[in-house]
Amino acid sequence: MNYRDQERFFRNSRILGGTLCLFLLTTATVGWRMSGSAGVSSALAFCLVTLALALSLYYSPDYLFLSVMPEKKARWQIKIRWRVIAAVLIAGTLAGRSEPGLKAVGLALCWLMATNLLARYAGSRGFLPGYFWAGDVALLALLSMKTFGLNTPFDFLMGGLLLAGAAHLAMVTCDRHNLRWAAAILLSGWLVVALAGDPRKEVSGARLAAGILLAVVVGATAWLALRAQRHNADNIEAALGELVAFTGFTVDRIRNLWATSNQDLAQNWQRAAIAQGDGERLAEWYRQNSELYLFAISGYNLEYKRIRSNIEVLRLARGACLDYGAGNGEILLELARRGHPATYFDVEGQTMRFARHRAARQELAVEFVNSKDGLAGTARQHGFDTVFSFDVLEHLPDLPGELDFLSSLLNPGGLFVFDVPAGSTKAHPMHLNHNLNVLAHFRHNRLEDKRGLWLRLPFRKEQKYVFTRPVQLNGNAVKLDSEAGGRRQTSHP
């Protein structure tokens, strides 16, 4: 994957998404004036829903589109709708202070929760976008009628806005035929708007504004979603081409391995029952399961979060670079493409062979190392200005030793960039549980925390650390690093 191309795509998407969001906000403001709506609570609810929809619209290209793993896409659709239910509760409570209004909110919450709980019985996961869209249309149609004792006028503008939000979600979760699907959504949505309330009355400003708002959201979402789908299809095609050339597998088999490799790894780990401190058995297990990791890593690298994360860390690279636990070589090959002296380190296996294959095909100069002795020898020759280690430290038994060893490979002023080891989970039982205060550990070893504000934010799910080895070290610090580099040579890679 060429990350320069990925950066251009995201940058252009931000510009396009921001422009469309401004257009949406302008349309919503004009629509509010056309509707003649009044009331502070209604205005606040309308603003909250509009801003939420604008943010989701801006975020649309990042779905990319949503994952190569079908199960994850289905889970995402259900998960996002629980957030929608929470938003309906908040916005509805703000807007509906009257008894009929609270009844309408209660009906909407019960309906949305029921459709979400029943989604598992909706048949093929490919039907979920249509299933949810049909449910949302039916709900808004019910709310527009004087039933259930609501006896309250239908708010066309808020109804149109909620319908636009439902259309947006139905489109970003659809796999194919986006333009046809967009047309079907727009026409059915317009039908609901046209028939809501008393259709015999003259077309009101609010009804017209609702129809325009729906058209704007459907058109903007279709544009952004199609761009992202095409970009994601190009990424997948390139990844499939490399894997077919290396393995000789069919495309269908590779796609199946993308979908099942993580589950197979978890089952293999459970069967192996390896003690956390048994470094030799751990290393052998990773060698034996290297082919499964080849596909698990490949599928993971196609997800937008991983792409954006890789773009983020690539900007930190300086000088000679080491990727410790480099897997398929995704980051390291890009570093070599950008002119950095690049060293690959991992256990010998299919992932390393695949990385060699990729480097040879792209004619990239990469040094491959699979032993700590070899890595220490390379460091003695020229050292490293940047050491990367991602999604690997949670697999290793001696975390303090690994951190000391890797920091000892740095040249003075060099950067050590890694992610926080995650503990064992149901999906990843092979992740070891480490109880280590990383900040305190590096303060003791006199490395400086160089994270910027963005990397320090507490809400980030993927916490990354950036430490630097000071240019000037006193004798004790030099001795400590030297001892760490020598003492830890035999710890598991």
PDB file of C-alpha atoms in Angstrom, residues 49-188:
ATOM      1  CA  VAL A  49     -29.385  16.404  15.482  1.00  0.00           C
ATOM      2  CA  THR A  50     -28.087  18.590  12.630  1.00  0.00           C
ATOM      3  CA  LEU A  51     -24.574  18.749  14.106  1.00  0.00           C
ATOM      4  CA  ALA A  52     -24.516  14.987  14.725  1.00  0.00           C
ATOM      5  CA  LEU A  53     -25.563  14.344  11.122  1.00  0.00           C
ATOM      6  CA  ALA A  54     -22.972  16.821   9.792  1.00  0.00           C
ATOM      7  CA  LEU A  55     -20.186  15.143  11.796  1.00  0.00           C
ATOM      8  CA  SER A  56     -21.195  11.691  10.569  1.00  0.00           C
ATOM      9  CA  LEU A  57     -21.280  13.004   7.010  1.00  0.00           C
ATOM     10  CA  TYR A  58     -17.790  14.460   7.421  1.00  0.00           C
ATOM     11  CA  TYR A  59     -16.602  11.129   8.826  1.00  0.00           C
ATOM     12  CA  SER A  60     -18.108   9.052   5.974  1.00  0.00           C
ATOM     13  CA  PRO A  61     -14.927   8.552   3.878  1.00  0.00           C
ATOM     14  CA  ASP A  62     -13.200   7.000   6.888  1.00  0.00           C
ATOM     15  CA  TYR A  63     -15.485   3.975   6.887  1.00  0.00           C
ATOM     16  CA  LEU A  64     -13.505   2.554   3.919  1.00  0.00           C
ATOM     17  CA  PHE A  65     -15.948   0.671   3.740  1.00  0.00           C
ATOM     18  CA  LEU A  66     -16.327  -0.646   6.730  1.00  0.00           C
ATOM     19  CA  SER A  67     -14.135  -3.761   6.819  1.00  0.00           C
ATOM     20  CA  VAL A  68     -13.109  -6.774   4.741  1.00  0.00           C
ATOM     21  CA  MET A  69     -14.673  -8.915   7.507  1.00  0.00           C
ATOM     22  CA  PRO A  70     -18.483  -9.255   7.059  1.00  0.00           C
ATOM     23  CA  GLU A  71     -19.139 -10.011  10.736  1.00  0.00           C
ATOM     24  CA  LYS A  72     -17.561  -6.724  11.774  1.00  0.00           C
ATOM     25  CA  LYS A  73     -19.750  -4.739   9.396  1.00  0.00           C
ATOM     26  CA  ALA A  74     -22.928  -6.300  10.791  1.00  0.00           C
ATOM     27  CA  ARG A  75     -21.810  -5.646  14.372  1.00  0.00           C
ATOM     28  CA  TRP A  76     -21.012  -2.027  13.501  1.00  0.00           C
ATOM     29  CA  GLN A  77     -24.498  -1.423  12.084  1.00  0.00           C
ATOM     30  CA  ILE A  78     -26.153  -2.646  15.277  1.00  0.00           C
ATOM     31  CA  LYS A  79     -23.665  -0.870  17.550  1.00  0.00           C
ATOM     32  CA  ILE A  80     -24.105   2.515  15.858  1.00  0.00           C
ATOM     33  CA  ARG A  81     -27.868   2.278  16.229  1.00  0.00           C
ATOM     34  CA  TRP A  82     -27.602   1.922  20.006  1.00  0.00           C
ATOM     35  CA  ARG A  83     -25.851   5.294  19.884  1.00  0.00           C
ATOM     36  CA  VAL A  84     -28.678   6.637  17.737  1.00  0.00           C
ATOM     37  CA  ILE A  85     -31.156   5.425  20.356  1.00  0.00           C
ATOM     38  CA  ALA A  86     -29.235   7.326  23.052  1.00  0.00           C
ATOM     39  CA  ALA A  87     -29.265  10.447  20.846  1.00  0.00           C
ATOM     40  CA  VAL A  88     -33.032  10.124  20.286  1.00  0.00           C
ATOM     41  CA  LEU A  89     -33.546   9.906  24.042  1.00  0.00           C
ATOM     42  CA  ILE A  90     -31.554  13.102  24.656  1.00  0.00           C
ATOM     43  CA  ALA A  91     -32.908  15.133  21.721  1.00  0.00           C
ATOM     44  CA  GLY A  92     -36.462  13.874  22.235  1.00  0.00           C
ATOM     45  CA  THR A  93     -36.434  14.769  25.920  1.00  0.00           C
ATOM     46  CA  LEU A  94     -35.268  18.277  25.075  1.00  0.00           C
ATOM     47  CA  ALA A  95     -37.908  18.812  22.382  1.00  0.00           C
ATOM     48  CA  GLY A  96     -40.893  16.897  23.719  1.00  0.00           C
ATOM     49  CA  ARG A  97     -41.839  18.342  27.082  1.00  0.00           C
ATOM     50  CA  SER A  98     -45.591  17.935  26.497  1.00  0.00           C
ATOM     51  CA  GLU A  99     -47.372  14.658  27.198  1.00  0.00           C
ATOM     52  CA  PRO A 100     -47.945  13.881  23.476  1.00  0.00           C
ATOM     53  CA  GLY A 101     -44.314  14.713  22.752  1.00  0.00           C
ATOM     54  CA  LEU A 102     -43.064  12.378  25.469  1.00  0.00           C
ATOM     55  CA  LYS A 103     -45.362   9.643  24.152  1.00  0.00           C
ATOM     56  CA  ALA A 104     -43.843  10.101  20.688  1.00  0.00           C
ATOM     57  CA  VAL A 105     -40.324   9.818  22.126  1.00  0.00           C
ATOM     58  CA  GLY A 106     -41.315   6.689  24.050  1.00  0.00           C
ATOM     59  CA  LEU A 107     -42.793   5.106  20.914  1.00  0.00           C
ATOM     60  CA  ALA A 108     -39.643   5.917  18.927  1.00  0.00           C
ATOM     61  CA  LEU A 109     -37.348   4.448  21.592  1.00  0.00           C
ATOM     62  CA  CYS A 110     -39.353   1.235  21.898  1.00  0.00           C
ATOM     63  CA  TRP A 111     -39.532   0.848  18.117  1.00  0.00           C
ATOM     64  CA  LEU A 112     -35.800   1.461  17.566  1.00  0.00           C
ATOM     65  CA  MET A 113     -34.777  -0.908  20.359  1.00  0.00           C
ATOM     66  CA  ALA A 114     -37.079  -3.625  19.044  1.00  0.00           C
ATOM     67  CA  THR A 115     -35.744  -3.364  15.473  1.00  0.00           C
ATOM     68  CA  ASN A 116     -32.175  -3.453  16.772  1.00  0.00           C
ATOM     69  CA  LEU A 117     -32.788  -6.511  18.940  1.00  0.00           C
ATOM     70  CA  LEU A 118     -34.526  -8.294  16.056  1.00  0.00           C
ATOM     71  CA  ALA A 119     -31.754  -7.437  13.563  1.00  0.00           C
ATOM     72  CA  ARG A 120     -30.072 -10.809  14.111  1.00  0.00           C
ATOM     73  CA  TYR A 121     -33.146 -12.455  12.568  1.00  0.00           C
ATOM     74  CA  ALA A 122     -33.223 -10.142   9.528  1.00  0.00           C
ATOM     75  CA  GLY A 123     -31.705 -12.822   7.280  1.00  0.00           C
ATOM     76  CA  SER A 124     -28.543 -12.200   5.277  1.00  0.00           C
ATOM     77  CA  ARG A 125     -26.334  -9.443   6.677  1.00  0.00           C
ATOM     78  CA  GLY A 126     -26.491  -7.808   3.273  1.00  0.00           C
ATOM     79  CA  PHE A 127     -30.168  -7.092   3.991  1.00  0.00           C
ATOM     80  CA  LEU A 128     -29.475  -5.133   7.182  1.00  0.00           C
ATOM     81  CA  PRO A 129     -29.321  -1.659   5.544  1.00  0.00           C
ATOM     82  CA  GLY A 130     -32.677  -2.262   3.848  1.00  0.00           C
ATOM     83  CA  TYR A 131     -34.153  -3.762   7.013  1.00  0.00           C
ATOM     84  CA  PHE A 132     -33.176  -0.769   9.142  1.00  0.00           C
ATOM     85  CA  TRP A 133     -34.282   1.747   6.490  1.00  0.00           C
ATOM     86  CA  ALA A 134     -37.706   0.089   6.232  1.00  0.00           C
ATOM     87  CA  GLY A 135     -38.024   0.156  10.017  1.00  0.00           C
ATOM     88  CA  ASP A 136     -37.111   3.844  10.209  1.00  0.00           C
ATOM     89  CA  VAL A 137     -39.532   4.791   7.433  1.00  0.00           C
ATOM     90  CA  ALA A 138     -42.325   2.865   9.149  1.00  0.00           C
ATOM     91  CA  LEU A 139     -41.586   4.607  12.456  1.00  0.00           C
ATOM     92  CA  LEU A 140     -41.701   8.097  10.938  1.00  0.00           C
ATOM     93  CA  ALA A 141     -44.875   7.210   9.073  1.00  0.00           C
ATOM     94  CA  LEU A 142     -46.487   6.171  12.379  1.00  0.00           C
ATOM     95  CA  LEU A 143     -45.344   9.342  14.108  1.00  0.00           C
ATOM     96  CA  SER A 144     -46.876  11.429  11.328  1.00  0.00           C
ATOM     97  CA  MET A 145     -50.332   9.947  11.959  1.00  0.00           C
ATOM     98  CA  LYS A 146     -52.648  10.856  14.815  1.00  0.00           C
ATOM     99  CA  THR A 147     -52.426   7.467  16.404  1.00  0.00           C
ATOM    100  CA  PHE A 148     -51.478   6.110  19.827  1.00  0.00           C
ATOM    101  CA  GLY A 149     -53.115   9.151  21.372  1.00  0.00           C
ATOM    102  CA  LEU A 150     -50.303  11.485  20.305  1.00  0.00           C
ATOM    103  CA  ASN A 151     -52.633  14.208  18.981  1.00  0.00           C
ATOM    104  CA  THR A 152     -49.733  16.485  18.128  1.00  0.00           C
ATOM    105  CA  PRO A 153     -48.872  18.127  14.788  1.00  0.00           C
ATOM    106  CA  PHE A 154     -46.122  16.370  12.881  1.00  0.00           C
ATOM    107  CA  ASP A 155     -42.868  18.359  12.905  1.00  0.00           C
ATOM    108  CA  PHE A 156     -41.955  18.128   9.218  1.00  0.00           C
ATOM    109  CA  LEU A 157     -38.498  19.645   9.567  1.00  0.00           C
ATOM    110  CA  MET A 158     -37.384  17.460  12.483  1.00  0.00           C
ATOM    111  CA  GLY A 159     -39.013  14.462  10.836  1.00  0.00           C
ATOM    112  CA  GLY A 160     -37.194  15.214   7.593  1.00  0.00           C
ATOM    113  CA  LEU A 161     -33.918  15.599   9.471  1.00  0.00           C
ATOM    114  CA  LEU A 162     -34.364  12.251  11.242  1.00  0.00           C
ATOM    115  CA  LEU A 163     -35.312  10.652   7.938  1.00  0.00           C
ATOM    116  CA  ALA A 164     -32.136  12.112   6.407  1.00  0.00           C
ATOM    117  CA  GLY A 165     -30.086  10.621   9.254  1.00  0.00           C
ATOM    118  CA  ALA A 166     -31.653   7.215   8.699  1.00  0.00           C
ATOM    119  CA  ALA A 167     -30.955   7.508   4.955  1.00  0.00           C
ATOM    120  CA  HIS A 168     -27.329   8.418   5.674  1.00  0.00           C
ATOM    121  CA  LEU A 169     -26.806   5.320   7.845  1.00  0.00           C
ATOM    122  CA  ALA A 170     -28.561   3.052   5.339  1.00  0.00           C
ATOM    123  CA  MET A 171     -26.235   4.278   2.589  1.00  0.00           C
ATOM    124  CA  VAL A 172     -22.885   4.146   4.377  1.00  0.00           C
ATOM    125  CA  THR A 173     -23.577   0.522   5.373  1.00  0.00           C
ATOM    126  CA  CYS A 174     -24.546  -0.622   1.870  1.00  0.00           C
ATOM    127  CA  ASP A 175     -21.998  -2.632  -0.125  1.00  0.00           C
ATOM    128  CA  ARG A 176     -23.044  -2.269  -3.753  1.00  0.00           C
ATOM    129  CA  HIS A 177     -25.280  -0.403  -6.189  1.00  0.00           C
ATOM    130  CA  ASN A 178     -24.891   2.776  -4.188  1.00  0.00           C
ATOM    131  CA  LEU A 179     -26.484   5.047  -6.806  1.00  0.00           C
ATOM    132  CA  ARG A 180     -29.499   2.787  -7.242  1.00  0.00           C
ATOM    133  CA  TRP A 181     -29.815   2.421  -3.501  1.00  0.00           C
ATOM    134  CA  ALA A 182     -29.538   6.215  -3.105  1.00  0.00           C
ATOM    135  CA  ALA A 183     -32.314   6.749  -5.644  1.00  0.00           C
ATOM    136  CA  ALA A 184     -34.547   4.190  -3.908  1.00  0.00           C
ATOM    137  CA  ILE A 185     -33.943   5.820  -0.529  1.00  0.00           C
ATOM    138  CA  LEU A 186     -34.592   9.328  -1.846  1.00  0.00           C
ATOM    139  CA  LEU A 187     -37.843   8.392  -3.580  1.00  0.00           C
ATOM    140  CA  SER A 188     -39.212   6.431  -0.619  1.00  0.00           C
TER     141      SER A 188
END
